[in-house]
């Protein structure tokens, strides 16, 4: 479904991604783990077109999207829930969700709204509340809900559990599983919480300073001594 081939991304003169190869098949949950600053968020942002890859190719469902502007990439069926949530704090929950539906099919708003409220009943309760006054967990639910409103076929999640209480983390991961299983949505997730992420994922990749150093099924990576030492046993 998504193929990232030999991608190099720069911030000015600094090379953030150094020849990254990643494949995501339809219907999978794929997770990318790595230490802070490894380039994980940069990869998600490069897939979405900002910044653009300086070398390499990104194809989605057989079409090259490497040089497309972000709004065209979203139109093709990729949505991102960014790191740090980045909701519109002064707008209500409903208005945030409306912003997410701008590129969706005309006439689909009510149906998608119901679907988001089914996944996150708390958002329905808070529909008219200003988003900035909600808890971190509720804001994360809203960020994911807003991404879902565009009816994506590929959902990119950047650190969905960051800064959340363990109980809320469990809830968020449960919803990701449900989105994948019930709605047949493909998910590519960057996550610091390697244990939760690999347990949930069909496959995973490990990134170290802008390079993919390891890949395998979620279970293989969970059992790998190097991964355990670096990311699971009091590591990152």
PDB file of C-alpha atoms in Angstrom:
ATOM      1  CA  UNK A   1       0.000   0.000   0.000  1.00  0.00           C
ATOM      2  CA  UNK A   2       2.778   2.414   0.982  1.00  0.00           C
ATOM      3  CA  UNK A   3       6.362   2.024  -0.174  1.00  0.00           C
ATOM      4  CA  UNK A   4       9.183   4.257   1.037  1.00  0.00           C
ATOM      5  CA  UNK A   5      12.349   3.586  -1.000  1.00  0.00           C
ATOM      6  CA  UNK A   6      15.768   5.064  -0.254  1.00  0.00           C
ATOM      7  CA  UNK A   7      14.379   8.273   1.206  1.00  0.00           C
ATOM      8  CA  UNK A   8      16.737  11.032   2.325  1.00  0.00           C
ATOM      9  CA  UNK A   9      15.235  14.067   4.075  1.00  0.00           C
ATOM     10  CA  UNK A  10      17.132  17.171   5.149  1.00  0.00           C
ATOM     11  CA  UNK A  11      16.518  20.121   7.453  1.00  0.00           C
ATOM     12  CA  UNK A  12      18.809  22.670   5.800  1.00  0.00           C
ATOM     13  CA  UNK A  13      22.200  20.930   5.671  1.00  0.00           C
ATOM     14  CA  UNK A  14      21.309  18.359   8.330  1.00  0.00           C
ATOM     15  CA  UNK A  15      20.415  14.922   6.998  1.00  0.00           C
ATOM     16  CA  UNK A  16      17.550  13.594   9.145  1.00  0.00           C
ATOM     17  CA  UNK A  17      16.665  10.475   7.117  1.00  0.00           C
ATOM     18  CA  UNK A  18      19.516   8.517   5.523  1.00  0.00           C
ATOM     19  CA  UNK A  19      18.134   6.178   2.889  1.00  0.00           C
ATOM     20  CA  UNK A  20      15.020   4.833   4.620  1.00  0.00           C
ATOM     21  CA  UNK A  21      13.103   1.832   3.220  1.00  0.00           C
ATOM     22  CA  UNK A  22       9.705   0.961   4.705  1.00  0.00           C
ATOM     23  CA  UNK A  23       6.798  -1.084   3.309  1.00  0.00           C
ATOM     24  CA  UNK A  24       3.251  -1.076   4.656  1.00  0.00           C
ATOM     25  CA  UNK A  25       0.713  -3.599   3.383  1.00  0.00           C
ATOM     26  CA  UNK A  26      -3.021  -3.007   3.348  1.00  0.00           C
ATOM     27  CA  UNK A  27      -4.753  -3.990   6.595  1.00  0.00           C
ATOM     28  CA  UNK A  28      -1.619  -3.982   8.752  1.00  0.00           C
ATOM     29  CA  UNK A  29      -0.653  -2.119  11.893  1.00  0.00           C
ATOM     30  CA  UNK A  30       3.037  -1.284  11.495  1.00  0.00           C
ATOM     31  CA  UNK A  31       4.959   0.423  14.259  1.00  0.00           C
ATOM     32  CA  UNK A  32       8.216   2.376  14.166  1.00  0.00           C
ATOM     33  CA  UNK A  33      10.213   2.535  17.375  1.00  0.00           C
ATOM     34  CA  UNK A  34      13.453   4.314  18.234  1.00  0.00           C
ATOM     35  CA  UNK A  35      14.988   6.765  20.661  1.00  0.00           C
ATOM     36  CA  UNK A  36      14.070  10.448  20.772  1.00  0.00           C
ATOM     37  CA  UNK A  37      15.549  12.308  17.821  1.00  0.00           C
ATOM     38  CA  UNK A  38      16.017   9.155  15.711  1.00  0.00           C
ATOM     39  CA  UNK A  39      13.979  10.677  12.848  1.00  0.00           C
ATOM     40  CA  UNK A  40      10.685   8.848  13.393  1.00  0.00           C
ATOM     41  CA  UNK A  41       8.431  11.928  13.224  1.00  0.00           C
ATOM     42  CA  UNK A  42      10.439  13.205  10.253  1.00  0.00           C
ATOM     43  CA  UNK A  43       9.541  10.032   8.352  1.00  0.00           C
ATOM     44  CA  UNK A  44       5.805  10.524   8.989  1.00  0.00           C
ATOM     45  CA  UNK A  45       6.035  14.180   8.006  1.00  0.00           C
ATOM     46  CA  UNK A  46       7.982  13.298   4.831  1.00  0.00           C
ATOM     47  CA  UNK A  47       5.264  10.797   3.855  1.00  0.00           C
ATOM     48  CA  UNK A  48       2.791  13.705   4.237  1.00  0.00           C
ATOM     49  CA  UNK A  49       4.915  15.994   2.042  1.00  0.00           C
ATOM     50  CA  UNK A  50       6.358  18.469   4.556  1.00  0.00           C
ATOM     51  CA  UNK A  51       9.366  18.370   4.405  1.00  0.00           C
ATOM     52  CA  UNK A  52       9.723  16.697   0.993  1.00  0.00           C
ATOM     53  CA  UNK A  53      12.273  13.940   0.443  1.00  0.00           C
ATOM     54  CA  UNK A  54      15.363  15.191  -1.350  1.00  0.00           C
ATOM     55  CA  UNK A  55      16.173  11.704  -2.666  1.00  0.00           C
ATOM     56  CA  UNK A  56      14.236   8.465  -2.943  1.00  0.00           C
ATOM     57  CA  UNK A  57      10.592   7.672  -3.731  1.00  0.00           C
ATOM     58  CA  UNK A  58       7.351   7.322  -1.827  1.00  0.00           C
ATOM     59  CA  UNK A  59       4.473   5.506  -3.526  1.00  0.00           C
ATOM     60  CA  UNK A  60       0.943   5.076  -2.198  1.00  0.00           C
ATOM     61  CA  UNK A  61      -1.315   2.483  -3.840  1.00  0.00           C
ATOM     62  CA  UNK A  62       1.034   2.414  -6.821  1.00  0.00           C
ATOM     63  CA  UNK A  63       1.167   6.185  -7.374  1.00  0.00           C
ATOM     64  CA  UNK A  64       4.243   8.244  -6.628  1.00  0.00           C
ATOM     65  CA  UNK A  65       3.473  10.959  -4.050  1.00  0.00           C
ATOM     66  CA  UNK A  66       7.041  12.095  -3.229  1.00  0.00           C
ATOM     67  CA  UNK A  67       6.663  15.607  -4.633  1.00  0.00           C
ATOM     68  CA  UNK A  68       2.945  16.170  -4.133  1.00  0.00           C
ATOM     69  CA  UNK A  69       1.749  18.983  -1.841  1.00  0.00           C
ATOM     70  CA  UNK A  70       0.347  17.840   1.520  1.00  0.00           C
ATOM     71  CA  UNK A  71      -3.316  18.562   0.686  1.00  0.00           C
ATOM     72  CA  UNK A  72      -3.073  16.326  -2.411  1.00  0.00           C
ATOM     73  CA  UNK A  73      -1.591  13.519  -0.307  1.00  0.00           C
ATOM     74  CA  UNK A  74      -4.463  13.845   2.199  1.00  0.00           C
ATOM     75  CA  UNK A  75      -6.963  13.759  -0.679  1.00  0.00           C
ATOM     76  CA  UNK A  76      -5.513  10.445  -1.799  1.00  0.00           C
ATOM     77  CA  UNK A  77      -6.372   8.858   1.535  1.00  0.00           C
ATOM     78  CA  UNK A  78      -3.554   9.458   4.036  1.00  0.00           C
ATOM     79  CA  UNK A  79      -4.272  11.251   7.323  1.00  0.00           C
ATOM     80  CA  UNK A  80      -1.971  12.057  10.221  1.00  0.00           C
ATOM     81  CA  UNK A  81      -2.595  12.547  13.917  1.00  0.00           C
ATOM     82  CA  UNK A  82       0.511  14.618  14.715  1.00  0.00           C
ATOM     83  CA  UNK A  83       2.823  14.499  17.720  1.00  0.00           C
ATOM     84  CA  UNK A  84       1.693  16.837  20.488  1.00  0.00           C
ATOM     85  CA  UNK A  85      -1.916  16.530  19.245  1.00  0.00           C
ATOM     86  CA  UNK A  86      -2.077  20.027  17.663  1.00  0.00           C
ATOM     87  CA  UNK A  87      -5.796  20.401  17.935  1.00  0.00           C
ATOM     88  CA  UNK A  88      -7.447  23.835  17.551  1.00  0.00           C
ATOM     89  CA  UNK A  89      -7.748  24.793  21.248  1.00  0.00           C
ATOM     90  CA  UNK A  90     -10.239  27.679  20.847  1.00  0.00           C
ATOM     91  CA  UNK A  91     -12.624  25.665  18.699  1.00  0.00           C
ATOM     92  CA  UNK A  92     -15.173  23.224  20.061  1.00  0.00           C
ATOM     93  CA  UNK A  93     -14.754  19.471  19.704  1.00  0.00           C
ATOM     94  CA  UNK A  94     -17.338  19.476  16.912  1.00  0.00           C
ATOM     95  CA  UNK A  95     -15.563  22.291  15.028  1.00  0.00           C
ATOM     96  CA  UNK A  96     -12.252  20.410  15.259  1.00  0.00           C
ATOM     97  CA  UNK A  97     -13.916  17.351  13.756  1.00  0.00           C
ATOM     98  CA  UNK A  98     -15.450  19.501  10.996  1.00  0.00           C
ATOM     99  CA  UNK A  99     -11.929  20.736  10.139  1.00  0.00           C
ATOM    100  CA  UNK A 100     -10.866  17.117   9.727  1.00  0.00           C
ATOM    101  CA  UNK A 101     -13.652  16.389   7.261  1.00  0.00           C
ATOM    102  CA  UNK A 102     -12.746  19.099   4.719  1.00  0.00           C
ATOM    103  CA  UNK A 103     -11.228  16.622   2.222  1.00  0.00           C
ATOM    104  CA  UNK A 104     -13.822  13.871   2.837  1.00  0.00           C
ATOM    105  CA  UNK A 105     -16.529  12.811   0.386  1.00  0.00           C
ATOM    106  CA  UNK A 106     -19.447  15.287   0.314  1.00  0.00           C
ATOM    107  CA  UNK A 107     -22.381  14.076   2.391  1.00  0.00           C
ATOM    108  CA  UNK A 108     -20.306  11.744   4.583  1.00  0.00           C
ATOM    109  CA  UNK A 109     -19.980  14.052   7.614  1.00  0.00           C
ATOM    110  CA  UNK A 110     -22.827  12.695   9.773  1.00  0.00           C
ATOM    111  CA  UNK A 111     -21.836   9.084   9.200  1.00  0.00           C
ATOM    112  CA  UNK A 112     -18.157   9.691   9.998  1.00  0.00           C
ATOM    113  CA  UNK A 113     -19.104  11.748  13.056  1.00  0.00           C
ATOM    114  CA  UNK A 114     -21.188   8.852  14.401  1.00  0.00           C
ATOM    115  CA  UNK A 115     -18.273   6.511  13.814  1.00  0.00           C
ATOM    116  CA  UNK A 116     -15.872   8.758  15.748  1.00  0.00           C
ATOM    117  CA  UNK A 117     -18.402   9.137  18.597  1.00  0.00           C
ATOM    118  CA  UNK A 118     -18.788   5.343  18.694  1.00  0.00           C
ATOM    119  CA  UNK A 119     -15.007   4.953  19.102  1.00  0.00           C
ATOM    120  CA  UNK A 120     -14.705   7.863  21.559  1.00  0.00           C
ATOM    121  CA  UNK A 121     -17.987   8.337  23.500  1.00  0.00           C
ATOM    122  CA  UNK A 122     -16.217  11.003  25.601  1.00  0.00           C
ATOM    123  CA  UNK A 123     -16.003  13.270  22.557  1.00  0.00           C
ATOM    124  CA  UNK A 124     -19.768  13.079  22.108  1.00  0.00           C
ATOM    125  CA  UNK A 125     -20.248  14.180  25.738  1.00  0.00           C
ATOM    126  CA  UNK A 126     -17.844  17.087  25.167  1.00  0.00           C
ATOM    127  CA  UNK A 127     -19.073  17.957  21.675  1.00  0.00           C
ATOM    128  CA  UNK A 128     -19.614  21.679  22.389  1.00  0.00           C
ATOM    129  CA  UNK A 129     -16.702  22.128  24.803  1.00  0.00           C
ATOM    130  CA  UNK A 130     -13.648  24.134  23.778  1.00  0.00           C
ATOM    131  CA  UNK A 131     -10.964  21.613  22.876  1.00  0.00           C
ATOM    132  CA  UNK A 132      -8.226  23.436  24.801  1.00  0.00           C
ATOM    133  CA  UNK A 133     -10.039  22.913  28.109  1.00  0.00           C
ATOM    134  CA  UNK A 134     -10.040  19.092  27.843  1.00  0.00           C
ATOM    135  CA  UNK A 135      -7.585  16.662  29.437  1.00  0.00           C
ATOM    136  CA  UNK A 136      -4.539  15.391  27.521  1.00  0.00           C
ATOM    137  CA  UNK A 137      -6.190  12.031  26.926  1.00  0.00           C
ATOM    138  CA  UNK A 138      -9.359  13.636  25.549  1.00  0.00           C
ATOM    139  CA  UNK A 139      -7.280  15.884  23.287  1.00  0.00           C
ATOM    140  CA  UNK A 140      -5.461  12.806  21.951  1.00  0.00           C
ATOM    141  CA  UNK A 141      -8.819  11.144  21.239  1.00  0.00           C
ATOM    142  CA  UNK A 142      -9.852  14.302  19.390  1.00  0.00           C
ATOM    143  CA  UNK A 143      -6.627  14.381  17.331  1.00  0.00           C
ATOM    144  CA  UNK A 144      -7.211  10.771  16.214  1.00  0.00           C
ATOM    145  CA  UNK A 145     -10.921  11.438  15.649  1.00  0.00           C
ATOM    146  CA  UNK A 146     -10.116  14.497  13.529  1.00  0.00           C
ATOM    147  CA  UNK A 147      -7.739  12.430  11.352  1.00  0.00           C
ATOM    148  CA  UNK A 148     -10.439   9.756  10.907  1.00  0.00           C
ATOM    149  CA  UNK A 149     -12.976  12.340   9.689  1.00  0.00           C
ATOM    150  CA  UNK A 150     -11.161  12.583   6.322  1.00  0.00           C
ATOM    151  CA  UNK A 151     -11.976   8.878   5.695  1.00  0.00           C
ATOM    152  CA  UNK A 152      -8.337   7.846   5.254  1.00  0.00           C
ATOM    153  CA  UNK A 153      -7.245   4.422   4.061  1.00  0.00           C
ATOM    154  CA  UNK A 154      -3.893   4.897   5.798  1.00  0.00           C
ATOM    155  CA  UNK A 155      -3.762   6.470   9.259  1.00  0.00           C
ATOM    156  CA  UNK A 156      -0.428   7.835  10.511  1.00  0.00           C
ATOM    157  CA  UNK A 157      -0.174   8.168  14.288  1.00  0.00           C
ATOM    158  CA  UNK A 158       2.715  10.102  15.835  1.00  0.00           C
ATOM    159  CA  UNK A 159       3.287   9.230  19.518  1.00  0.00           C
ATOM    160  CA  UNK A 160      -0.382   8.577  20.408  1.00  0.00           C
ATOM    161  CA  UNK A 161       0.483   7.644  24.018  1.00  0.00           C
ATOM    162  CA  UNK A 162       2.876  10.518  24.759  1.00  0.00           C
ATOM    163  CA  UNK A 163       2.341  12.048  28.204  1.00  0.00           C
ATOM    164  CA  UNK A 164      -0.836  10.099  28.968  1.00  0.00           C
ATOM    165  CA  UNK A 165      -1.788   8.155  32.105  1.00  0.00           C
ATOM    166  CA  UNK A 166      -1.417   4.329  31.783  1.00  0.00           C
ATOM    167  CA  UNK A 167      -5.176   3.755  31.845  1.00  0.00           C
ATOM    168  CA  UNK A 168      -5.746   6.232  28.996  1.00  0.00           C
ATOM    169  CA  UNK A 169      -2.849   4.686  27.034  1.00  0.00           C
ATOM    170  CA  UNK A 170      -4.581   1.314  27.277  1.00  0.00           C
ATOM    171  CA  UNK A 171      -7.813   2.888  25.996  1.00  0.00           C
ATOM    172  CA  UNK A 172      -6.087   4.580  23.040  1.00  0.00           C
ATOM    173  CA  UNK A 173      -4.342   1.347  22.000  1.00  0.00           C
ATOM    174  CA  UNK A 174      -7.637  -0.518  22.265  1.00  0.00           C
ATOM    175  CA  UNK A 175      -9.233   1.970  19.865  1.00  0.00           C
ATOM    176  CA  UNK A 176      -6.313   1.677  17.412  1.00  0.00           C
ATOM    177  CA  UNK A 177      -6.856  -2.094  17.416  1.00  0.00           C
ATOM    178  CA  UNK A 178     -10.581  -1.596  16.815  1.00  0.00           C
ATOM    179  CA  UNK A 179     -10.030   0.897  13.959  1.00  0.00           C
ATOM    180  CA  UNK A 180      -7.753  -1.645  12.299  1.00  0.00           C
ATOM    181  CA  UNK A 181      -9.962  -4.690  12.884  1.00  0.00           C
ATOM    182  CA  UNK A 182     -13.494  -3.310  12.520  1.00  0.00           C
ATOM    183  CA  UNK A 183     -12.883  -0.573   9.956  1.00  0.00           C
ATOM    184  CA  UNK A 184     -10.125  -2.427   8.083  1.00  0.00           C
ATOM    185  CA  UNK A 185      -7.918   0.631   8.326  1.00  0.00           C
ATOM    186  CA  UNK A 186      -4.178   0.416   7.771  1.00  0.00           C
ATOM    187  CA  UNK A 187      -2.156   2.080  10.552  1.00  0.00           C
ATOM    188  CA  UNK A 188       1.467   3.265  10.635  1.00  0.00           C
ATOM    189  CA  UNK A 189       2.405   4.345  14.131  1.00  0.00           C
ATOM    190  CA  UNK A 190       5.448   6.006  15.663  1.00  0.00           C
ATOM    191  CA  UNK A 191       5.578   5.238  19.367  1.00  0.00           C
ATOM    192  CA  UNK A 192       7.943   5.680  22.343  1.00  0.00           C
ATOM    193  CA  UNK A 193       6.028   3.038  24.286  1.00  0.00           C
ATOM    194  CA  UNK A 194       7.735   0.148  22.479  1.00  0.00           C
ATOM    195  CA  UNK A 195       6.154  -2.619  24.536  1.00  0.00           C
ATOM    196  CA  UNK A 196       2.539  -1.574  23.873  1.00  0.00           C
ATOM    197  CA  UNK A 197       3.236  -0.698  20.258  1.00  0.00           C
ATOM    198  CA  UNK A 198       4.963  -3.977  19.367  1.00  0.00           C
ATOM    199  CA  UNK A 199       2.311  -6.031  21.142  1.00  0.00           C
ATOM    200  CA  UNK A 200      -0.326  -4.362  18.984  1.00  0.00           C
ATOM    201  CA  UNK A 201       1.589  -4.302  15.676  1.00  0.00           C
ATOM    202  CA  UNK A 202       1.701  -6.953  12.979  1.00  0.00           C
ATOM    203  CA  UNK A 203       5.177  -5.742  12.054  1.00  0.00           C
ATOM    204  CA  UNK A 204       7.691  -3.241  13.320  1.00  0.00           C
ATOM    205  CA  UNK A 205      10.782  -1.291  12.335  1.00  0.00           C
ATOM    206  CA  UNK A 206      13.567   0.079  14.541  1.00  0.00           C
ATOM    207  CA  UNK A 207      15.120   3.431  13.613  1.00  0.00           C
ATOM    208  CA  UNK A 208      18.493   4.657  14.866  1.00  0.00           C
ATOM    209  CA  UNK A 209      19.768   8.115  13.824  1.00  0.00           C
ATOM    210  CA  UNK A 210      17.840   8.303  10.556  1.00  0.00           C
ATOM    211  CA  UNK A 211      18.366   4.694   9.443  1.00  0.00           C
ATOM    212  CA  UNK A 212      16.233   1.562   9.726  1.00  0.00           C
ATOM    213  CA  UNK A 213      18.416  -0.928  11.600  1.00  0.00           C
ATOM    214  CA  UNK A 214      15.980  -3.776  12.191  1.00  0.00           C
ATOM    215  CA  UNK A 215      12.557  -5.046  11.142  1.00  0.00           C
ATOM    216  CA  UNK A 216      10.346  -8.030  11.859  1.00  0.00           C
ATOM    217  CA  UNK A 217       6.988  -9.051  13.230  1.00  0.00           C
ATOM    218  CA  UNK A 218       5.880  -7.384  16.451  1.00  0.00           C
ATOM    219  CA  UNK A 219       6.516 -10.665  18.308  1.00  0.00           C
ATOM    220  CA  UNK A 220      10.014 -11.098  16.825  1.00  0.00           C
ATOM    221  CA  UNK A 221      11.060  -7.593  17.840  1.00  0.00           C
ATOM    222  CA  UNK A 222       9.564  -7.994  21.319  1.00  0.00           C
ATOM    223  CA  UNK A 223      11.668 -11.120  21.799  1.00  0.00           C
ATOM    224  CA  UNK A 224      14.881  -9.674  20.320  1.00  0.00           C
ATOM    225  CA  UNK A 225      17.572  -9.176  23.015  1.00  0.00           C
ATOM    226  CA  UNK A 226      18.907  -5.964  21.421  1.00  0.00           C
ATOM    227  CA  UNK A 227      15.432  -4.427  21.209  1.00  0.00           C
ATOM    228  CA  UNK A 228      14.674  -5.497  24.779  1.00  0.00           C
ATOM    229  CA  UNK A 229      17.891  -3.974  26.096  1.00  0.00           C
ATOM    230  CA  UNK A 230      17.480  -0.685  24.237  1.00  0.00           C
ATOM    231  CA  UNK A 231      13.714  -0.055  24.394  1.00  0.00           C
ATOM    232  CA  UNK A 232      11.978  -2.406  26.814  1.00  0.00           C
ATOM    233  CA  UNK A 233      14.060  -2.804  29.947  1.00  0.00           C
ATOM    234  CA  UNK A 234      14.233   0.629  31.507  1.00  0.00           C
ATOM    235  CA  UNK A 235      15.646   1.933  28.229  1.00  0.00           C
ATOM    236  CA  UNK A 236      13.790   4.492  26.104  1.00  0.00           C
TER     237      UNK A 236
END
